[in-house]
Every structure is written in structure tokens, then in C-alpha cells.
Amino acid sequence: MGIWEGVEWLGDAVIQSDTIRKIRLLKWHSTACDSFLRFADSGISANYALCSVDVDSEFPCSLWQAHWLTGVRETACRNSGYVARAAQFLNHARCDTPCAAALDRVYRHPALLAELSKVLSISEADAVVAVQQRFRSIEGMHSSCDWPVSSRCESRVSHVTTAVRSWTPSTSTAGLA
């Protein structure tokens, strides 16, 4: 067994983790980097925990490594975007369908909910309560958001309200409430 064998398991662990929200890639041997990134990129799009990827300025990056790293970074960016939009929705800064959908996505993934609580500087239990209350009050969006009254606005609110009426909390976060 070579010195770098098994590093791909670390990449696989990041993919499958429900709790790893941040990774920091320091200076690696090129072979180890290849193994880690190849495996991390192979299924990372299904990960809804990773929100941040920090890369050391001296991180060795070949063309393939850059390609694989892009997939990992895009997943982290997508997930942190869900958290940001969910926070905006909770704070009544944006009351639109993408933010309501992001709040739903965050609620269904405990790591994203933990990240939301960090962003809002509240406990995870308080974040769960805030999300549940916001979903309960979503039918009152006409008065809770400062939208000008227009048919476009009415259409968006109607679409979100319909989605919320059919929404049920995920069983994966039921134990947090």
C-alpha cells in the first residue's frame, strides 16, 4: 500500500457526510490531491452539508484538479446560497419563491439548518422554531412583505402559498423540533 492510497476515502467521506460544513485544503502532494478531489467531485452534487471550501494559495492545481475542485466549490456555493436566501426570507428582506424554496431546503437538511443558525447568531433550536413559524405565517405574505401590489406579486404569493399548503416537515429534522 502506497503512502497516498486511501486518500480517496477521505473524499468519499466528504460526499457522504451530513455534518461536514467546511473543508480547508492546504498544501497536498499532487497524487493525494488527485485522489481526494476525483472522489470528492464524483458525487458531491448530492451533498447538502458542505457550505465552504477554503483553498491554500500554494495548493497544487493541475487542469484536472481545477476541474474537480470546481465541482466541490460549486456545491458549497449552492448550499451557502440556500442558507443566505433562507436567512433573507426569515428576516423579511426577500419574500419570493426562491427564498421560500431555500428555506424549505435548509429545513430538510440539518447541516444547512445548523449553518443558518450560525448566520443568524441563534441556537439551532431557535432556528427550527423560527423556520416553523415563518412557514406557518407564509399565507400572510401580503402584509409581511413590502411588495407593491401588482398582478405579478399576487402570482408569486399565490404560488408560494400553494407550495406551503402542500408542504410537510421532513422526518430527518423532526427530532430537532
Short mmCIF file of C-alpha atoms in Angstrom, two decimals:
data_model
loop_
_atom_site.label_atom_id
_atom_site.label_comp_id
_atom_site.label_asym_id
_atom_site.label_seq_id
_atom_site.Cartn_x
_atom_site.Cartn_y
_atom_site.Cartn_z
CA MET A 1 0.00 0.00 0.00
CA GLY A 2 1.48 3.34 -1.10
CA ILE A 3 1.68 6.36 1.13
CA TRP A 4 -1.23 8.11 -0.65
CA GLU A 5 -3.55 5.11 -1.00
CA GLY A 6 -6.81 5.52 0.85
CA VAL A 7 -6.98 9.32 0.42
CA GLU A 8 -9.95 8.80 -1.89
CA TRP A 9 -11.86 7.53 1.16
CA LEU A 10 -11.47 11.00 2.63
CA GLY A 11 -13.12 12.45 -0.49
CA ASP A 12 -15.87 9.87 -0.21
CA ALA A 13 -16.35 10.79 3.46
CA VAL A 14 -16.93 14.43 2.49
CA ILE A 15 -19.51 13.37 -0.11
CA GLN A 16 -21.46 11.20 2.29
CA SER A 17 -21.19 13.42 5.37
CA ASP A 18 -24.32 15.01 6.75
CA THR A 19 -22.28 17.21 9.08
CA ILE A 20 -19.08 18.43 7.36
CA ARG A 21 -19.91 22.04 6.54
CA LYS A 22 -16.44 23.38 5.83
CA ILE A 23 -13.25 21.97 4.36
CA ARG A 24 -9.85 23.61 4.13
CA LEU A 25 -7.43 22.29 1.53
CA LEU A 26 -3.83 23.02 2.40
CA LYS A 27 -0.68 22.06 0.51
CA TRP A 28 -1.04 18.45 -0.65
CA HIS A 29 1.12 16.09 -2.65
CA SER A 30 -0.23 16.07 -6.21
CA THR A 31 -1.08 12.34 -6.15
CA ALA A 32 -3.04 12.67 -2.91
CA CYS A 33 -4.77 15.75 -4.25
CA ASP A 34 -5.81 13.87 -7.40
CA SER A 35 -7.29 11.00 -5.39
CA PHE A 36 -9.14 13.22 -2.94
CA LEU A 37 -10.62 15.62 -5.49
CA ARG A 38 -11.55 12.92 -8.01
CA PHE A 39 -13.59 11.07 -5.42
CA ALA A 40 -14.97 14.21 -3.76
CA ASP A 41 -16.19 15.56 -7.10
CA SER A 42 -17.76 12.27 -8.21
CA GLY A 43 -20.87 12.60 -6.05
CA ILE A 44 -20.60 15.96 -4.32
CA SER A 45 -23.66 17.42 -6.04
CA ALA A 46 -25.85 15.22 -3.80
CA ASN A 47 -24.28 16.76 -0.68
CA TYR A 48 -26.38 19.29 1.23
CA ALA A 49 -23.99 19.92 4.13
CA LEU A 50 -20.85 21.48 2.65
CA CYS A 51 -21.06 25.29 2.68
CA SER A 52 -17.45 26.45 2.50
CA VAL A 53 -14.25 25.37 0.76
CA ASP A 54 -11.03 27.22 1.58
CA VAL A 55 -8.00 26.53 -0.61
CA ASP A 56 -4.43 27.42 0.37
CA SER A 57 -2.72 29.74 -2.12
CA GLU A 58 0.03 27.13 -2.58
CA PHE A 59 -2.45 24.34 -3.28
CA PRO A 60 -1.16 22.37 -6.29
CA CYS A 61 -3.71 22.55 -9.05
CA SER A 62 -3.41 20.78 -12.37
CA LEU A 63 -6.07 21.16 -15.04
CA TRP A 64 -7.95 18.04 -13.84
CA GLN A 65 -7.64 19.09 -10.21
CA ALA A 66 -9.07 22.50 -11.05
CA HIS A 67 -11.99 20.80 -12.81
CA TRP A 68 -12.70 18.53 -9.83
CA LEU A 69 -12.25 21.39 -7.35
CA THR A 70 -14.78 23.46 -9.29
CA GLY A 71 -17.47 20.83 -8.67
CA VAL A 72 -16.72 20.82 -4.96
CA ARG A 73 -16.75 24.63 -4.79
CA GLU A 74 -19.99 24.87 -6.80
CA THR A 75 -21.72 22.54 -4.34
CA ALA A 76 -20.52 24.61 -1.38
CA CYS A 77 -21.65 27.79 -3.14
CA ARG A 78 -25.08 26.30 -3.89
CA ASN A 79 -25.56 25.23 -0.28
CA SER A 80 -24.37 28.54 1.19
CA GLY A 81 -26.72 30.28 -1.26
CA TYR A 82 -29.64 28.29 0.14
CA VAL A 83 -28.64 29.40 3.63
CA ALA A 84 -28.30 33.06 2.58
CA ARG A 85 -31.70 33.12 0.85
CA ALA A 86 -33.33 31.32 3.79
CA ALA A 87 -31.88 33.94 6.16
CA GLN A 88 -33.23 36.72 3.94
CA PHE A 89 -36.66 35.10 3.95
CA LEU A 90 -36.65 34.71 7.74
CA ASN A 91 -35.59 38.35 8.16
CA HIS A 92 -38.30 39.52 5.70
CA ALA A 93 -35.58 41.02 3.50
CA ARG A 94 -36.75 38.98 0.48
CA CYS A 95 -40.14 37.36 0.24
CA ASP A 96 -40.08 35.46 -3.02
CA THR A 97 -40.38 31.91 -4.26
CA PRO A 98 -36.61 31.20 -4.47
CA CYS A 99 -36.14 32.29 -0.85
CA ALA A 100 -39.15 30.29 0.36
CA ALA A 101 -37.83 27.25 -1.52
CA ALA A 102 -34.38 27.80 0.02
CA LEU A 103 -35.92 27.93 3.49
CA ASP A 104 -37.64 24.61 2.79
CA ARG A 105 -34.37 23.07 1.54
CA VAL A 106 -32.48 24.33 4.61
CA TYR A 107 -35.15 22.93 6.93
CA ARG A 108 -34.81 19.48 5.35
CA HIS A 109 -31.03 19.27 5.88
CA PRO A 110 -29.75 19.51 9.48
CA ALA A 111 -26.28 20.76 8.47
CA LEU A 112 -27.81 23.63 6.50
CA LEU A 113 -30.09 24.39 9.43
CA ALA A 114 -27.02 24.50 11.69
CA GLU A 115 -25.34 26.87 9.23
CA LEU A 116 -28.48 29.05 9.19
CA SER A 117 -28.41 29.25 12.99
CA LYS A 118 -24.75 30.32 12.78
CA VAL A 119 -25.53 33.00 10.19
CA LEU A 120 -28.43 34.33 12.27
CA SER A 121 -26.46 34.01 15.55
CA ILE A 122 -29.17 31.94 17.20
CA SER A 123 -29.29 28.41 18.57
CA GLU A 124 -30.26 25.53 16.30
CA ALA A 125 -33.43 25.01 18.35
CA ASP A 126 -34.36 28.68 17.86
CA ALA A 127 -33.65 28.34 14.13
CA VAL A 128 -36.06 25.39 13.91
CA VAL A 129 -38.74 27.39 15.71
CA ALA A 130 -38.15 30.45 13.50
CA VAL A 131 -38.43 28.38 10.32
CA GLN A 132 -41.60 26.65 11.51
CA GLN A 133 -43.18 29.98 12.50
CA ARG A 134 -42.24 31.54 9.16
CA PHE A 135 -43.85 28.68 7.27
CA ARG A 136 -46.99 28.99 9.38
CA SER A 137 -47.21 32.69 8.63
CA ILE A 138 -46.44 32.42 4.93
CA GLU A 139 -50.07 32.79 3.96
CA GLY A 140 -49.88 36.30 5.39
CA MET A 141 -47.11 37.30 3.00
CA HIS A 142 -49.25 40.07 1.50
CA SER A 143 -48.89 42.08 4.70
CA SER A 144 -45.48 40.87 5.90
CA CYS A 145 -43.51 41.92 2.82
CA ASP A 146 -43.19 45.40 1.42
CA TRP A 147 -44.16 44.48 -2.14
CA PRO A 148 -46.07 46.87 -4.33
CA VAL A 149 -49.46 45.41 -5.11
CA SER A 150 -49.36 44.04 -8.63
CA SER A 151 -50.60 41.02 -10.52
CA ARG A 152 -47.01 39.70 -10.70
CA CYS A 153 -46.71 39.93 -6.92
CA GLU A 154 -50.09 38.28 -6.42
CA SER A 155 -48.99 35.44 -8.69
CA ARG A 156 -45.76 34.88 -6.73
CA VAL A 157 -47.55 34.90 -3.39
CA SER A 158 -50.21 32.53 -4.70
CA HIS A 159 -47.54 30.12 -5.97
CA VAL A 160 -45.65 30.15 -2.65
CA THR A 161 -48.87 29.80 -0.64
CA THR A 162 -49.90 26.78 -2.71
CA ALA A 163 -46.48 25.19 -2.19
CA VAL A 164 -46.64 25.78 1.55
CA ARG A 165 -50.12 24.29 1.89
CA SER A 166 -48.77 21.03 0.47
CA TRP A 167 -45.52 21.23 2.47
CA THR A 168 -44.89 18.85 5.36
CA PRO A 169 -41.80 18.89 7.58
CA SER A 170 -39.10 16.40 6.75
CA THR A 171 -38.72 13.44 9.07
CA SER A 172 -34.95 13.99 9.08
CA THR A 173 -35.35 17.18 11.12
CA ALA A 174 -38.36 16.17 13.17
CA GLY A 175 -36.16 15.34 16.15
CA LEU A 176 -34.78 18.89 16.22
CA ALA A 177 -38.13 20.50 16.98
#
